[in-house]
Tab-separated table of C-alpha atoms in Angstrom:
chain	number	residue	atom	x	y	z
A	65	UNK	CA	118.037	129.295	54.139
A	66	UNK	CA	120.892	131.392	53.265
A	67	UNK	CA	120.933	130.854	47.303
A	68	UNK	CA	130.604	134.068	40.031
A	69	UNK	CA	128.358	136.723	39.868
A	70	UNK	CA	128.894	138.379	43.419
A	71	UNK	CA	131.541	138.240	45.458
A	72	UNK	CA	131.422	139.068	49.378
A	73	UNK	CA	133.531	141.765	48.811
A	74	UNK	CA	130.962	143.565	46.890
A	75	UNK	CA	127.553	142.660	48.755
A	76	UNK	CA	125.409	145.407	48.894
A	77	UNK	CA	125.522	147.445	52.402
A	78	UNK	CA	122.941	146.323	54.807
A	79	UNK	CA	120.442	148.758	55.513
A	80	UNK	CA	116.824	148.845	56.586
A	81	UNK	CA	114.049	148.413	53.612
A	82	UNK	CA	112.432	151.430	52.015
A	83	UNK	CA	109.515	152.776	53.754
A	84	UNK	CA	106.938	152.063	50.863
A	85	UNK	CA	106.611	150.065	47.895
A	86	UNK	CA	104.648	149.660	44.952
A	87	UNK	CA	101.880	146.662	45.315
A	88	UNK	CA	103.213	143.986	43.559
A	89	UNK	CA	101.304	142.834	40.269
A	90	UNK	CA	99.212	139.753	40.936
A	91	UNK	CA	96.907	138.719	43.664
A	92	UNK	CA	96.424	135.625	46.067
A	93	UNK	CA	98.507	132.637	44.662
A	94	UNK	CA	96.571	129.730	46.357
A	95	UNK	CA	94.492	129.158	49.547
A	96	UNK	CA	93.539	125.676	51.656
A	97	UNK	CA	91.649	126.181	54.508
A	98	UNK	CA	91.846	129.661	56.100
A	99	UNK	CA	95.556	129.359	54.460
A	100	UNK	CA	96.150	131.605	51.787
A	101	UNK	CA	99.519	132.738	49.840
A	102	UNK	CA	100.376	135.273	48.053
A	103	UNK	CA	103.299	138.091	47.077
A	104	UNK	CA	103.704	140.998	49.474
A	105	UNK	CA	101.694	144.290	48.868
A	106	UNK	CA	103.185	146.693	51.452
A	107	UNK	CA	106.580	147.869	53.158
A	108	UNK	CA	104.320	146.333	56.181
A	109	UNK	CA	103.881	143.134	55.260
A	110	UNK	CA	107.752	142.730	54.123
A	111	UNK	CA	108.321	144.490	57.737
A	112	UNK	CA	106.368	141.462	59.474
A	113	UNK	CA	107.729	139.084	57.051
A	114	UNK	CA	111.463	140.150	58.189
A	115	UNK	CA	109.670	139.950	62.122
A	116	UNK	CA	108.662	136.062	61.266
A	117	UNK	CA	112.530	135.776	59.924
A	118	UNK	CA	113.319	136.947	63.369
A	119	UNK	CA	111.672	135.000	65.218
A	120	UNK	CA	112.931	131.555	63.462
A	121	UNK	CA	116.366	132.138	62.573
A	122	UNK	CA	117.298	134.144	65.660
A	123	UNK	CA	115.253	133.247	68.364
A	124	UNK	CA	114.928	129.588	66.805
A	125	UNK	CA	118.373	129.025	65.244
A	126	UNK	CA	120.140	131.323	67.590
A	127	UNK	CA	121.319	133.042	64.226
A	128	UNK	CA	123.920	136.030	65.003
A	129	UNK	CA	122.551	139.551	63.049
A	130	UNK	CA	124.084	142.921	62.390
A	131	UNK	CA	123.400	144.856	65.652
A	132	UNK	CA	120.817	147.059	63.935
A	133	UNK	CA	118.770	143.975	62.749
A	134	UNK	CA	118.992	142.508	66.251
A	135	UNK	CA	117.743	145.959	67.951
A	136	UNK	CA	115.208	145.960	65.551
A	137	UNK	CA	114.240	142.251	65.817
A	138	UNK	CA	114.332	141.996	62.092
A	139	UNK	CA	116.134	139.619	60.193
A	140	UNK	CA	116.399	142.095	56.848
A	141	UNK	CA	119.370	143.141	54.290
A	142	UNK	CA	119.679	144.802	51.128
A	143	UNK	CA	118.053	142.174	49.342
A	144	UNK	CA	114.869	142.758	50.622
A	145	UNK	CA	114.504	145.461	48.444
A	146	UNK	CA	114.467	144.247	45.386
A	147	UNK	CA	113.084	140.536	46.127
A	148	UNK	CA	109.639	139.528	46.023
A	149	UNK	CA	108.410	138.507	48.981
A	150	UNK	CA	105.982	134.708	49.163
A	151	UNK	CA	103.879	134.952	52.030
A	152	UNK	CA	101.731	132.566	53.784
A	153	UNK	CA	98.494	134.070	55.712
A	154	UNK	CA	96.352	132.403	58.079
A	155	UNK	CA	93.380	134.584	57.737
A	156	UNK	CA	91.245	133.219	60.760
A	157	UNK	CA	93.871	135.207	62.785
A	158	UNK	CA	92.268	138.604	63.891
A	159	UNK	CA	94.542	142.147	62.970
A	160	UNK	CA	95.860	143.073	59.917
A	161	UNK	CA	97.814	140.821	56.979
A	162	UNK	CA	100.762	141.999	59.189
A	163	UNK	CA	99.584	140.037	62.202
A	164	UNK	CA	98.777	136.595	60.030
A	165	UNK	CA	101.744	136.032	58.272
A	166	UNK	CA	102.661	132.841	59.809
A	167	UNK	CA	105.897	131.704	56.569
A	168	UNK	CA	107.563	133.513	53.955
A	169	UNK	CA	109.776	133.033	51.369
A	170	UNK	CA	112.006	135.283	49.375
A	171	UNK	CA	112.233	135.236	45.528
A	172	UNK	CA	115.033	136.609	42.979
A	173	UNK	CA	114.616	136.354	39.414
A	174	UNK	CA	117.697	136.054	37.565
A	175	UNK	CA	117.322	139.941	35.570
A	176	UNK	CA	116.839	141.665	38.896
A	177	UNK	CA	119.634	140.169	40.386
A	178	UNK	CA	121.990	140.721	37.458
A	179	UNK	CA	120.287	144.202	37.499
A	180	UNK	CA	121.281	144.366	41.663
A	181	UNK	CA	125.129	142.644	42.226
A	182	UNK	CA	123.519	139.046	41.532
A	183	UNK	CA	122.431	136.408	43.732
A	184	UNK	CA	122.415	136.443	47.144
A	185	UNK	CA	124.135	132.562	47.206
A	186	UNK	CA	126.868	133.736	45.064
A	187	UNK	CA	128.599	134.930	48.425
A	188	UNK	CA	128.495	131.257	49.417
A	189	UNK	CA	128.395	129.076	46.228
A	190	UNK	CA	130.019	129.380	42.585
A	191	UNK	CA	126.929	130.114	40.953
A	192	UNK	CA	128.154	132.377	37.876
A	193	UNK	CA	129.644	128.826	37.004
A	194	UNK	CA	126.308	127.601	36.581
A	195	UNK	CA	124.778	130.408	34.841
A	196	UNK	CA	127.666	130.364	32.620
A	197	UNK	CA	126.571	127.265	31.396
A	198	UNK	CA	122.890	128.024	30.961
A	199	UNK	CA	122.925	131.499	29.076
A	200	UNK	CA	119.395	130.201	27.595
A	201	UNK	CA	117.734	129.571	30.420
A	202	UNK	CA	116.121	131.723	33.425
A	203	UNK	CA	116.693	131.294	36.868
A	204	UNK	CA	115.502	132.361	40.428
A	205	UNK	CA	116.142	131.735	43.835
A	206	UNK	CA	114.571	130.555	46.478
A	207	UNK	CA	115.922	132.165	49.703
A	208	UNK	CA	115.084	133.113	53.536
A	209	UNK	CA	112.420	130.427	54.043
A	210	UNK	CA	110.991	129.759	57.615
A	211	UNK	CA	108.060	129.280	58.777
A	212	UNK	CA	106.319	129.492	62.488
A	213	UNK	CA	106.438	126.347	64.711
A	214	UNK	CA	102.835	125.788	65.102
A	215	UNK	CA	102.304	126.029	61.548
A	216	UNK	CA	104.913	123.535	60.124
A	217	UNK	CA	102.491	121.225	58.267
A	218	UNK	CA	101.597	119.947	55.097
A	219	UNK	CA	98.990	122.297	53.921
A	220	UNK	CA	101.640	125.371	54.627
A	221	UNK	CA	104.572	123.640	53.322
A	222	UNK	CA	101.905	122.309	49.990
A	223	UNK	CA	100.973	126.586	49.999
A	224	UNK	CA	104.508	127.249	49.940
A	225	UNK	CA	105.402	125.170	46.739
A	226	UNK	CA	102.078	126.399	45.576
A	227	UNK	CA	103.041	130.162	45.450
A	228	UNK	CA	107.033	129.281	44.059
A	229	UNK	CA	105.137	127.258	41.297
A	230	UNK	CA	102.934	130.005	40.228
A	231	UNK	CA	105.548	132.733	40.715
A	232	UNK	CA	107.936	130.508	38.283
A	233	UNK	CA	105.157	129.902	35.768
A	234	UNK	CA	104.289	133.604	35.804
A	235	UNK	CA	107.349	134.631	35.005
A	236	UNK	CA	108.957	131.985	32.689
A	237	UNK	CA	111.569	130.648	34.911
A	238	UNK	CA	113.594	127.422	33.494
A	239	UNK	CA	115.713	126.219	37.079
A	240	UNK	CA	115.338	127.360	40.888
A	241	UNK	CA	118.335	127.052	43.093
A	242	UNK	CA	118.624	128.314	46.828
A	243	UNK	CA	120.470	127.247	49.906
A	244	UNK	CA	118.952	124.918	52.249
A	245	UNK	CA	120.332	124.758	55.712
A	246	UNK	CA	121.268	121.751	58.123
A	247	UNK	CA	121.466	123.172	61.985
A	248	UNK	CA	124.645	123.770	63.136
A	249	UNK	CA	128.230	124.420	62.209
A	250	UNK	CA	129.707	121.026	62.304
A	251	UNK	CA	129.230	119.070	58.863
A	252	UNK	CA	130.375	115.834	60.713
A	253	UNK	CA	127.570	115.605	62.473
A	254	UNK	CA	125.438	116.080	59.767
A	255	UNK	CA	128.006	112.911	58.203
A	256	UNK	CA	124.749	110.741	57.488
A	257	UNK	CA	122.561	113.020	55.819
A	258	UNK	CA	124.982	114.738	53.549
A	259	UNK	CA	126.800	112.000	52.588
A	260	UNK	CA	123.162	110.431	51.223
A	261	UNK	CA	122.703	113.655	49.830
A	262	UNK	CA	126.718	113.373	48.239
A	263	UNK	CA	126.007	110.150	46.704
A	264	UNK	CA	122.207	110.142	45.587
A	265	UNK	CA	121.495	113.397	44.449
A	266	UNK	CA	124.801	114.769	43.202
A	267	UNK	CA	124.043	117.703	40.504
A	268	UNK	CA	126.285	116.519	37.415
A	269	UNK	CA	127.106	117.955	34.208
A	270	UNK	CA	126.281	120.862	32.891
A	271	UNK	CA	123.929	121.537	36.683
A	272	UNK	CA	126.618	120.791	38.744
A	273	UNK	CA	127.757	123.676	41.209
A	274	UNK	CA	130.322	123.436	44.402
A	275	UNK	CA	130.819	126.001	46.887
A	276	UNK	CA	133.408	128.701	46.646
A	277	UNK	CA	136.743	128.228	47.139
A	278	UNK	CA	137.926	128.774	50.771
A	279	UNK	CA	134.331	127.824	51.519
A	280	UNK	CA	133.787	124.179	50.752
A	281	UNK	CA	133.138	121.495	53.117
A	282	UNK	CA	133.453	118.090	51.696
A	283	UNK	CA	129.854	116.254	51.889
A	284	UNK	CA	131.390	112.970	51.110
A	285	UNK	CA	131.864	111.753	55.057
A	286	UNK	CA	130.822	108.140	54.829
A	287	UNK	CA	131.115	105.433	52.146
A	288	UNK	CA	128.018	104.761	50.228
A	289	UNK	CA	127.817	101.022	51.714
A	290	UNK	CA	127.691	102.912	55.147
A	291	UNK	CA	124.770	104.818	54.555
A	292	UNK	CA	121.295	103.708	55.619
A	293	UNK	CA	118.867	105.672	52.956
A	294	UNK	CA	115.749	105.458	55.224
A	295	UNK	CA	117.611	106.803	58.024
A	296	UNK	CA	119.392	109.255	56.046
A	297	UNK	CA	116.034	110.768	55.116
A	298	UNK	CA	114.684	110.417	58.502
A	299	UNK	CA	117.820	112.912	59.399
A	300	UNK	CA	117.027	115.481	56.932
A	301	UNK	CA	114.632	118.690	57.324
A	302	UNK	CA	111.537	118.606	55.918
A	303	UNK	CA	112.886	121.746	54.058
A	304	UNK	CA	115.661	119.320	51.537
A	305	UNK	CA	113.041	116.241	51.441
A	306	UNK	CA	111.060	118.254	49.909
A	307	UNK	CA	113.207	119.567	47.473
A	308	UNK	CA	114.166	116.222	46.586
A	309	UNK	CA	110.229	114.926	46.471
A	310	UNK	CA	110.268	117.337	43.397
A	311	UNK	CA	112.989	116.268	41.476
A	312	UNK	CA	116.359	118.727	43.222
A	313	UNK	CA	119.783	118.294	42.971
A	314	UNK	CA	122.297	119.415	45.310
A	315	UNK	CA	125.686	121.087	44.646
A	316	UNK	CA	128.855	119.185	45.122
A	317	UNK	CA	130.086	120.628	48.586
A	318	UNK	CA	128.249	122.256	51.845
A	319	UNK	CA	129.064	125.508	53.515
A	320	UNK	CA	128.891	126.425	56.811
A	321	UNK	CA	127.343	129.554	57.860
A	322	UNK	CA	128.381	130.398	61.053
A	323	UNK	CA	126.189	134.168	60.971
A	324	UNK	CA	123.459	131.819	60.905
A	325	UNK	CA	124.221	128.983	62.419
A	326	UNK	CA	123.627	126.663	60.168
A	327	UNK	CA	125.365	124.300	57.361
A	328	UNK	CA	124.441	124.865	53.868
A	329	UNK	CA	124.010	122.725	50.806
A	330	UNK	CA	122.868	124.273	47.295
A	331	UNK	CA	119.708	122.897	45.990
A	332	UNK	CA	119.225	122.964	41.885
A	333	UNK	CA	115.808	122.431	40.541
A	334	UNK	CA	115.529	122.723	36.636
A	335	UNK	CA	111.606	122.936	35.964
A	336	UNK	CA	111.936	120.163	33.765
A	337	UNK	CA	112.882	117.775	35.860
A	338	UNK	CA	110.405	118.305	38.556
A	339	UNK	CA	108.724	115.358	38.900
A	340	UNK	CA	105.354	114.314	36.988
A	341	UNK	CA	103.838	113.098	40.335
A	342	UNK	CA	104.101	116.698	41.398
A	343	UNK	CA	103.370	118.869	38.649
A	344	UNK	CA	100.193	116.749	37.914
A	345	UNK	CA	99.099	117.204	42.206
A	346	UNK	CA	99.633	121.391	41.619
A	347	UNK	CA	98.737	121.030	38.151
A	348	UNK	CA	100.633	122.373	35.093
A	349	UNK	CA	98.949	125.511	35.453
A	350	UNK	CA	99.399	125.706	39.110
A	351	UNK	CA	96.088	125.705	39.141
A	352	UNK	CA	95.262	123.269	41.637
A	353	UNK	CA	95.369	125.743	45.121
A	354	UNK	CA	94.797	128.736	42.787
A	355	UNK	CA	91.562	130.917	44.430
């Protein structure tokens, strides 16, 4: 998952992350099970997390890095730094935290990015538009999700939501937003699922958000007689039908990363429209995985 306020032209220069960092401020998020998910503590764990990253998006994906970051076997860019870092844990795996990190997700709240160059999506998407249009409200974005094969179930993907939940209650967070990726680089033969996601889930208004110019990829490949909803969802990743269990939007047009592989469509979830199903399963307090 690859989420104007930055242009390419301006990204910060990839580089390996700092070799130590302060422990972040709060402690284990949720657990199920021998499942447990929290923020990163270490230049370690971010090290292992960027290792997982690896291992999905490059050996997975066949995603194409910088040469350092594929010598390394790190996924990792200048980012890293400043992001908070979601981890999942499974701690019946013996070693260190660095050994049982099985997913990860990264996390940008909207006054460190401004603080940084901005959002890591703003080299794909026009999402200074959308700020724009929202100077009351706080945002963050969800980025660099993956998680290991063997661990691609509902208790890790429920931990994952878990820890983004408490992370945006924690720090007073109005929307998320964040790329979500479709494999490949050919939209049209994606044609099924983003045309459902074109005409069912269309961010309008004041949340609606289209890819930068030069980079948009129409979504709108088949006519909305034409599209068979149950096998529409059947087609997406579990990734975007979950986003769109909770309540998400997507942006207008898709991009197609060809670095990673991958087509991209932005995902906008204001908190407020997250669905009540939902917030009363992880409770309004996220309290409901909370140790």
């Amino acid at each position: 998952m690859s989420i104007d306020i930055l242009n390419r032209d301006t990204t910060p220069e990839i580089s390996p992350p700092a070799a130590t960092v302060a422990p972040k401020e709060g402690d284990v998020l949720g657990r199920i099970g021998n499942l447990e998910t929290r923020l990163a503590r270490t230049a370690c764990e971010i090290d292992a997390a960027q290792h997982v990253r690896y291992r999905v998006f490059v050996q997975e994906m066949q995603a194409q890095l910088p040469p350092e970051a594929m010598r390394r076997e790190r996924d990792f860019d200048a980012y890293d730094a400043f992001c908070d870092h979601l981890l999942v844990l499974d701690r019946s795996i013996e070693g260190d935290s660095e050994d049982q990190i099985v997913g990860t997700y990264r996390l940008l709240r909207q006054d460190v990015a401004m603080a940084n160059g901005g959002f890591y999506s703003a080299s794909e998407f026009a999402i200074g538009e959308l700020l724009a249009r929202h100077p009351d409200k706080r945002f963050m974005e969800l980025g660099r999700s993956c998680v290991l094969p063997e661990y691609r179930t509902k208790r890790t993907v429920e931990l994952l939501w878990q820890g983004n939940w408490a992370y945006a209650l924690k720090h007073g967070m109005s929307a998320m937003f964040g790329c979500a990726s479709l494999p490949g680089v050919h939209p049209e033969s994606h044609a099924l699922a983003l045309s459902f996601l074109h005409h069912t889930v269309l961010a309008k208004g004041e949340w609606a958000v289209g890819a930068l110019p030069g980079r948009a990829r129409s979504m709108d490949l088949m006519p909305p007689e034409a599209v068979n909803p149950k096998k529409a969802l059947m087609a997406l990743p579990p990734l975007i039908k979950g986003y769109l269990r909770l309540g998400a939007m997507v942006g207008s047009t898709a991009v197609v990363d060809h670095a990673f592989n991958t087509t991209d469509v932005l995902i906008v979830l204001p908190i407020a429209s997250i669905s009540d199903r939902y917030l009363n399963y992880y409770g309004a307090d996220a309290g409901r995985f909370a140790s």
